[in-house]
PDB file of C-alpha atoms in Angstrom:
ATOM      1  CA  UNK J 167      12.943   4.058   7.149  1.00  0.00           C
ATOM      2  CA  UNK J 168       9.799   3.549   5.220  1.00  0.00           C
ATOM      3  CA  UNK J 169      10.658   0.276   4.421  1.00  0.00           C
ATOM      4  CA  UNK J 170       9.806  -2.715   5.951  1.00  0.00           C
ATOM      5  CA  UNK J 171       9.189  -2.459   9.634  1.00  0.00           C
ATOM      6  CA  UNK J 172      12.075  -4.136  10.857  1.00  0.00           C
ATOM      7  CA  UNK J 173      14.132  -2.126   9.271  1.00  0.00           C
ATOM      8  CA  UNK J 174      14.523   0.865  11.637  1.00  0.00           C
ATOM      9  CA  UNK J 175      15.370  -1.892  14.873  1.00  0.00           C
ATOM     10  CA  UNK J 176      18.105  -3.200  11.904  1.00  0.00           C
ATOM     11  CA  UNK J 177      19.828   0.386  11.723  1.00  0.00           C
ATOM     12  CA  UNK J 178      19.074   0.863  15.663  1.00  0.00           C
ATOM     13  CA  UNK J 179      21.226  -2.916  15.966  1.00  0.00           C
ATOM     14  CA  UNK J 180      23.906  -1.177  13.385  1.00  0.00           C
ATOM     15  CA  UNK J 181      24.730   1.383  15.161  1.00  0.00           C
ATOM     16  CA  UNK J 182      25.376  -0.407  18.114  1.00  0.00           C
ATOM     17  CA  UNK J 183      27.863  -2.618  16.253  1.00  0.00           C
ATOM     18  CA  UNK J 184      25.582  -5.790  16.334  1.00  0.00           C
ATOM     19  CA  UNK J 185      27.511  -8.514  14.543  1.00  0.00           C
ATOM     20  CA  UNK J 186      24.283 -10.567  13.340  1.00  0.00           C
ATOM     21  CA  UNK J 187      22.421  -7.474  12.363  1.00  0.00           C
ATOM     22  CA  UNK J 188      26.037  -7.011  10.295  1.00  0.00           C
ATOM     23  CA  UNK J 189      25.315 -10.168   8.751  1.00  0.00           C
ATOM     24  CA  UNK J 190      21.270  -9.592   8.019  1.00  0.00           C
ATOM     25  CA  UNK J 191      22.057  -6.485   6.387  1.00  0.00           C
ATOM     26  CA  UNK J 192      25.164  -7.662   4.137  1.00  0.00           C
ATOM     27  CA  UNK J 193      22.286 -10.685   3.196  1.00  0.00           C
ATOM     28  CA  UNK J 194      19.735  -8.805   2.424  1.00  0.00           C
ATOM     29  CA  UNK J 195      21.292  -5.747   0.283  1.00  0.00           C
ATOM     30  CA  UNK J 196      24.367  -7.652  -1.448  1.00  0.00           C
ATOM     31  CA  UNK J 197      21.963  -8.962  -4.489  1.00  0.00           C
ATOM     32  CA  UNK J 198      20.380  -5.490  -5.140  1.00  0.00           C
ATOM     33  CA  UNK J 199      23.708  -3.937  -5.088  1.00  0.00           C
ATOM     34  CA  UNK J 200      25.088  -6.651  -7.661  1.00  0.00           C
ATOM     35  CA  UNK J 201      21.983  -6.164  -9.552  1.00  0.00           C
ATOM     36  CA  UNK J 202      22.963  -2.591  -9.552  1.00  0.00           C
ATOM     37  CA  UNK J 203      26.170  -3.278 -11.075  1.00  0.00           C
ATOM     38  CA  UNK J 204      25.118  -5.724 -13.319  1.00  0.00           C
ATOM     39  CA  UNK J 205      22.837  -3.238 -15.326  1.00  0.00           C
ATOM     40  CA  UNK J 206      26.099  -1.182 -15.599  1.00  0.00           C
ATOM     41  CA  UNK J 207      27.846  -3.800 -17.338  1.00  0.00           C
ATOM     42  CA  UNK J 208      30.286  -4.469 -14.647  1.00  0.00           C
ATOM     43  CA  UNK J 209      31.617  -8.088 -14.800  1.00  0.00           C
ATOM     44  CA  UNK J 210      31.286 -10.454 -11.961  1.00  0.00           C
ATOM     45  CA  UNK J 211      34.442  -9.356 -10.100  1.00  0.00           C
ATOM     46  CA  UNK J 212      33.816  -5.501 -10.713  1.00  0.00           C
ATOM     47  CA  UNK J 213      30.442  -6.365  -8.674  1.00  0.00           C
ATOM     48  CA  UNK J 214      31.601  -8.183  -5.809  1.00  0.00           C
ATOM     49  CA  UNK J 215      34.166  -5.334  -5.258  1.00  0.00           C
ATOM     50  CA  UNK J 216      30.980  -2.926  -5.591  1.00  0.00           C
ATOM     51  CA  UNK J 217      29.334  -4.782  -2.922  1.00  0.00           C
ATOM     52  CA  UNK J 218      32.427  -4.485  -0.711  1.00  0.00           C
ATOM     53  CA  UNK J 219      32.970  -0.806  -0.883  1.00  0.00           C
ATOM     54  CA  UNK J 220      28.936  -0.139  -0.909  1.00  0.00           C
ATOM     55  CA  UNK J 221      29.184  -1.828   2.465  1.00  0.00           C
ATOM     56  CA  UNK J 222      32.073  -0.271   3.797  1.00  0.00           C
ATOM     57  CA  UNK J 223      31.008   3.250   2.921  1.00  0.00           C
ATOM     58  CA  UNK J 224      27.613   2.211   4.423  1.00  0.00           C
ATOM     59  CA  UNK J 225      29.276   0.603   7.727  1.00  0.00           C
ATOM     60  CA  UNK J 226      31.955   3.818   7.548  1.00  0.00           C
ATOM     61  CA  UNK J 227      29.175   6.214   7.993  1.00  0.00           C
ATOM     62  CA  UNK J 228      26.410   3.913  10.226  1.00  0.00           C
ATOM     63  CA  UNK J 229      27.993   5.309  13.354  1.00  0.00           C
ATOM     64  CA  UNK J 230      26.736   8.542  12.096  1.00  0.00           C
ATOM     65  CA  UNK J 231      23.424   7.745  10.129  1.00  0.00           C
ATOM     66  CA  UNK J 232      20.938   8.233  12.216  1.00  0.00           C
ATOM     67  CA  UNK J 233      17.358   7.601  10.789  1.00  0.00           C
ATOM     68  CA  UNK J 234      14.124  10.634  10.761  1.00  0.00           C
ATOM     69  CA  UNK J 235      10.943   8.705   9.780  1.00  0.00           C
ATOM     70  CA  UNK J 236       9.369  10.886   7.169  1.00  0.00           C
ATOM     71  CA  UNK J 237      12.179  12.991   5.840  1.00  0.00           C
ATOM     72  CA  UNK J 238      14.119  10.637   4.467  1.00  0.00           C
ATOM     73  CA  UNK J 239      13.978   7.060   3.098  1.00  0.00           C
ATOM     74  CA  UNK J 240      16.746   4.376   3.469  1.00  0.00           C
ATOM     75  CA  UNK J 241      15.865   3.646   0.260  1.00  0.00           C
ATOM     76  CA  UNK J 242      16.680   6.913  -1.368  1.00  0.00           C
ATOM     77  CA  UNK J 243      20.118   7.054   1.034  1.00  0.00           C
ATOM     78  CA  UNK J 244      21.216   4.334   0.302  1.00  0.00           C
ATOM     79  CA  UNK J 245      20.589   3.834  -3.218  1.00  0.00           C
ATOM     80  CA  UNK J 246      22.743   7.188  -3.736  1.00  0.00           C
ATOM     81  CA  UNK J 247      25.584   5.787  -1.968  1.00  0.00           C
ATOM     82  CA  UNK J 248      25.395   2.391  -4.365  1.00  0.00           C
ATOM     83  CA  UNK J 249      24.895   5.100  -7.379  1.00  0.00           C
ATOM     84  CA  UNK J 250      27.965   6.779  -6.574  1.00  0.00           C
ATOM     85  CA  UNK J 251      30.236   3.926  -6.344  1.00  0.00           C
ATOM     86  CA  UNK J 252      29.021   2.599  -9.387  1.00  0.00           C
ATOM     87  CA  UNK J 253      29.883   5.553 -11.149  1.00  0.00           C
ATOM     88  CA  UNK J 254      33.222   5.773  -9.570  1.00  0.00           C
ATOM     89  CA  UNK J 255      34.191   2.054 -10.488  1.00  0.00           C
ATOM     90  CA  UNK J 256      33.319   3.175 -13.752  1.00  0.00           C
ATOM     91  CA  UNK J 257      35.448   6.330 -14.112  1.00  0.00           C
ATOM     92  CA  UNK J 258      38.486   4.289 -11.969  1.00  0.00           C
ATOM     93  CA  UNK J 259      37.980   1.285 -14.292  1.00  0.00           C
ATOM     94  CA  UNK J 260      37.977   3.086 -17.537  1.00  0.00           C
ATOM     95  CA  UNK J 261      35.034   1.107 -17.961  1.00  0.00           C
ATOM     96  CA  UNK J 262      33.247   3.966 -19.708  1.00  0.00           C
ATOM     97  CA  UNK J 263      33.535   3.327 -22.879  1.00  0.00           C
ATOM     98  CA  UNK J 264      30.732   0.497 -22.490  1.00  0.00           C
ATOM     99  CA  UNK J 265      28.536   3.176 -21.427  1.00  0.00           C
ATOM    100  CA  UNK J 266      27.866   6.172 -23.945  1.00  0.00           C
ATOM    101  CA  UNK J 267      25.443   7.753 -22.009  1.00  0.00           C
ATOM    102  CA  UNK J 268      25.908  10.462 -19.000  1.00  0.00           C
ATOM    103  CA  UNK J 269      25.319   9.270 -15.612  1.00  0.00           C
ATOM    104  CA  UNK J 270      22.897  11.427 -14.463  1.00  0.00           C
ATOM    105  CA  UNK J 271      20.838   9.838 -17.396  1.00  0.00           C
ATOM    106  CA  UNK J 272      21.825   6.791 -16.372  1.00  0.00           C
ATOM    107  CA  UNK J 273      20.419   7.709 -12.679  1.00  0.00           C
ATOM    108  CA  UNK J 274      16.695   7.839 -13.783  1.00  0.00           C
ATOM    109  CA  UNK J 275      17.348   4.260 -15.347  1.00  0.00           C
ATOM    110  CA  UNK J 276      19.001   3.167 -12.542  1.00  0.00           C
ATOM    111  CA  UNK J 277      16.291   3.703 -10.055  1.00  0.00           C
ATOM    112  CA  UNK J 278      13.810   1.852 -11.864  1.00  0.00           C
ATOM    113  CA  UNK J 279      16.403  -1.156 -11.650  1.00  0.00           C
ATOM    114  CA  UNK J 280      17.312  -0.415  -8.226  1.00  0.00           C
ATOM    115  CA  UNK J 281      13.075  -0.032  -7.097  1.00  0.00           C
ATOM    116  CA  UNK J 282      12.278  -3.586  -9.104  1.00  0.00           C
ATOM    117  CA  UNK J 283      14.978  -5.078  -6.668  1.00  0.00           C
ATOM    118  CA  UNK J 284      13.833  -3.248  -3.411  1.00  0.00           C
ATOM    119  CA  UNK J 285      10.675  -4.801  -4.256  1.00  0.00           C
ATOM    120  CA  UNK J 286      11.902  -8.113  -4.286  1.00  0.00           C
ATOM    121  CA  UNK J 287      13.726  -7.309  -1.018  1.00  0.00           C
ATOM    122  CA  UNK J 288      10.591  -6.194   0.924  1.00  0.00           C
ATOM    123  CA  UNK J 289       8.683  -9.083  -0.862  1.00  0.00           C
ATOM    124  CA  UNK J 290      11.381 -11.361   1.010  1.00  0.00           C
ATOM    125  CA  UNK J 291      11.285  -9.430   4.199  1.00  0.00           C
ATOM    126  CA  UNK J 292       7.032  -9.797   3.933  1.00  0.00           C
ATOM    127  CA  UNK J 293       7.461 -13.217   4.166  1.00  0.00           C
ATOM    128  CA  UNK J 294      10.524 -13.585   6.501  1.00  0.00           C
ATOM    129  CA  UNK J 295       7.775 -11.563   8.802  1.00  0.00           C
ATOM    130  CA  UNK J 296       5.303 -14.186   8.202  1.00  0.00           C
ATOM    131  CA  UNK J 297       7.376 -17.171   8.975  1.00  0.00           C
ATOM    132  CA  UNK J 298       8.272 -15.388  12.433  1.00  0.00           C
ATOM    133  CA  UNK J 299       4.209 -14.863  12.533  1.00  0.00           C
ATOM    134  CA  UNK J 300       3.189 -18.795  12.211  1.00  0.00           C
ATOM    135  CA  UNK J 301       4.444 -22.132  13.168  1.00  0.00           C
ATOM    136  CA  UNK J 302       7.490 -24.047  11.521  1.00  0.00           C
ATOM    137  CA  UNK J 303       4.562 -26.629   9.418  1.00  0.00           C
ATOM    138  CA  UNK J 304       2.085 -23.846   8.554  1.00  0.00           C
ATOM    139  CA  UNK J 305       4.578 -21.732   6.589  1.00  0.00           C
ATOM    140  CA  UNK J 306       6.426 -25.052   5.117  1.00  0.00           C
ATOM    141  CA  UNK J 307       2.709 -25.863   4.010  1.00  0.00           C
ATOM    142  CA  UNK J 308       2.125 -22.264   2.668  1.00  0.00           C
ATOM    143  CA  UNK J 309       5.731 -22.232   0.652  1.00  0.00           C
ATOM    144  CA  UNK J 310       5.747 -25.895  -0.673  1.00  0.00           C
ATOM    145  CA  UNK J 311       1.466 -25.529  -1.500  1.00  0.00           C
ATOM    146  CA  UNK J 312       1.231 -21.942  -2.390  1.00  0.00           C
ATOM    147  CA  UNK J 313       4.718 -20.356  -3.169  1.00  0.00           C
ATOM    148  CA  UNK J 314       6.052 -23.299  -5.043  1.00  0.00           C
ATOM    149  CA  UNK J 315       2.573 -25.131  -6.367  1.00  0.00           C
ATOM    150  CA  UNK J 316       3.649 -28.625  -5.776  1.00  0.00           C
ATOM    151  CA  UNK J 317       0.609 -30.945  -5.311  1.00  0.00           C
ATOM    152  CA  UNK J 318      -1.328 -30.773  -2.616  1.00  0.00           C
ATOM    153  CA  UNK J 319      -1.417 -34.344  -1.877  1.00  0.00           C
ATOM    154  CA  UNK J 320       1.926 -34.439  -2.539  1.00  0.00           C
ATOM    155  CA  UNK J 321       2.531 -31.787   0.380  1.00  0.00           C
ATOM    156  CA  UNK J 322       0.356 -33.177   2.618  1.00  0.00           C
ATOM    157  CA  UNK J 323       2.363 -36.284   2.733  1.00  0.00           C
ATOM    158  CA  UNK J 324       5.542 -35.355   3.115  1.00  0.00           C
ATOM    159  CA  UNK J 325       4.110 -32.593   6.041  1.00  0.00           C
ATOM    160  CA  UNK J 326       2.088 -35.287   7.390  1.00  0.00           C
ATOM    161  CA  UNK J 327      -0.811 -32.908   7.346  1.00  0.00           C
ATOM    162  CA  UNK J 328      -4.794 -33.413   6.318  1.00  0.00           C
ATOM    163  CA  UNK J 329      -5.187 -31.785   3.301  1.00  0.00           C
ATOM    164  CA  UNK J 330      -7.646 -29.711   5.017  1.00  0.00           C
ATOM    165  CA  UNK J 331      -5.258 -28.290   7.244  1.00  0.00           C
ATOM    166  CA  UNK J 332      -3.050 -27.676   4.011  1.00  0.00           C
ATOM    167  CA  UNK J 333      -5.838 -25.740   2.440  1.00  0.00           C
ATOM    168  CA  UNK J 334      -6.376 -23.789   6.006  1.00  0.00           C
ATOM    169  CA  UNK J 335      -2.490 -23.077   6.769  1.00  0.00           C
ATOM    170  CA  UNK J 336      -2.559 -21.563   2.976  1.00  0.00           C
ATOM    171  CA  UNK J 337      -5.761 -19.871   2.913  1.00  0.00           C
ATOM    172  CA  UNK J 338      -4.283 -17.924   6.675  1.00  0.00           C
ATOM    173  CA  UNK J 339      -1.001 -17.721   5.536  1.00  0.00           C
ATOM    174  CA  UNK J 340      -2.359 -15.580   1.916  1.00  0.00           C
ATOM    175  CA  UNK J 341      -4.015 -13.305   4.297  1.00  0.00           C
ATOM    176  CA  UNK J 342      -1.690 -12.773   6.489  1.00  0.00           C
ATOM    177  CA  UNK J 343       0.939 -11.995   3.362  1.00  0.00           C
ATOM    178  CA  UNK J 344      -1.648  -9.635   2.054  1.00  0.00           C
ATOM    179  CA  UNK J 345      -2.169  -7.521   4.995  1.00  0.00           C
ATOM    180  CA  UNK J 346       1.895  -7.251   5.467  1.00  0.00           C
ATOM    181  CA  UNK J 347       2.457  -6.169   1.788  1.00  0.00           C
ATOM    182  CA  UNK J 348      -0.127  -3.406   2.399  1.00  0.00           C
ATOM    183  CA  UNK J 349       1.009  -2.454   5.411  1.00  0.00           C
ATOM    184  CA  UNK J 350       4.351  -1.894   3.776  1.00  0.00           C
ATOM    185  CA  UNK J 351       2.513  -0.085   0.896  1.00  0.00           C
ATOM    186  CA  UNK J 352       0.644   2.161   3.590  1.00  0.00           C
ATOM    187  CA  UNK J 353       3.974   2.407   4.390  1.00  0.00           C
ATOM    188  CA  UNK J 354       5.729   3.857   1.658  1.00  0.00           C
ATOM    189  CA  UNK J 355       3.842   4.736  -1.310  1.00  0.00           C
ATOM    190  CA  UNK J 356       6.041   4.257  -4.166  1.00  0.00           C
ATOM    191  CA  UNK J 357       6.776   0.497  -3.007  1.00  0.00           C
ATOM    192  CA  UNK J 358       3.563  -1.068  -4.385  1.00  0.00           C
ATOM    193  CA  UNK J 359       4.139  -4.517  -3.583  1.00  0.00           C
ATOM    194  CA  UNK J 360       2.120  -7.490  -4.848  1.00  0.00           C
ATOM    195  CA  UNK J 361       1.360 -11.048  -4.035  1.00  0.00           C
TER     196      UNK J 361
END
């Protein structure tokens, strides 16, 4: 898989039936699948049973996948899979008549929709990786100070940190981010990630 580098141990732990790796992958692709939906016009309930039968084809056919770095991306499998349902909930829902256009048209626009939310995915995997990288209080100080721009001295209080060490645990933790993101854009090129 060409995205994020966790992501091939994640299919590996799949495949073997891991429960938690169950879990982590339900988590992490259940909002870009209702995403998905959502720029169909499905309502609420028509996504969450998108999600289900995304993930039970998926799950249905892990056994089997099995994963050739550089022919193939994840990405590109799996976003065909979350295509096709889509476009059968449509046909079995009658739900067609919202949409007036053809669904291979529709493909083109969905991939742009379905790439802005991979992005957010490996943006949340980047810094998942860079909370396993540093300690508990440096990435609290990164997300509070530089994520979520609450005051410094604010954050430094409730941490219980110098603010120098605030400006330090940032100032590593930006790096850090940075050299992740382009690692995953080394990675795969259409992914261009930013910070």
């Amino acid at each position: 898989m060409d995205y994020p580098t966790t992501q091939p141990t994640l299919l590996n732990r799949l495949r073997q039936g891991d429960e938690i790796s169950w879990a982590d992958f339900y988590h992490l692709y259940s909002p870009l699948i209702i995403c998905a939906g959502k720029y169909y016009h499905l309502s609420d309930s028509e996504c969450e049973d998108l999600v289900q039968q995304v993930m039970a084809k998926f799950f249905a056919n892990s056994q089997s996948f099995v994963y050739r770095a550089g022919q193939v991306k994840f990405r590109s499998y799996f976003s065909k899979i979350v295509h096709n349902q889509i476009i059968d909930t449509i046909r079995s829902n009658h739900v067609q008549m919202r949409l007036k256009i053809n669904a291979h048209i529709l493909y083109d626009e969905f991939h742009e929709v379905f790439m802005n939310e991979w992005r957010k995915a490996a943006l949340a995997e980047a810094k998942a990786e860079l909370k396993r990288r540093v300690d508990e209080k440096t990435f609290q100080a990164f997300e509070m100070y530089g994520l979520q721009n609450h005051p410094a001295e604010q954050v430094a209080e409730i941490l219980d940190m110098p603010l120098s060490s605030l400006y330090t645990a940032k100032s590593r933790c930006i790096k850090m981010l940075q050299e992740i993101i382009e690692r995953y854009n080394r990675t795969d090129g259409e992914l261009n990630l930013e910070l």
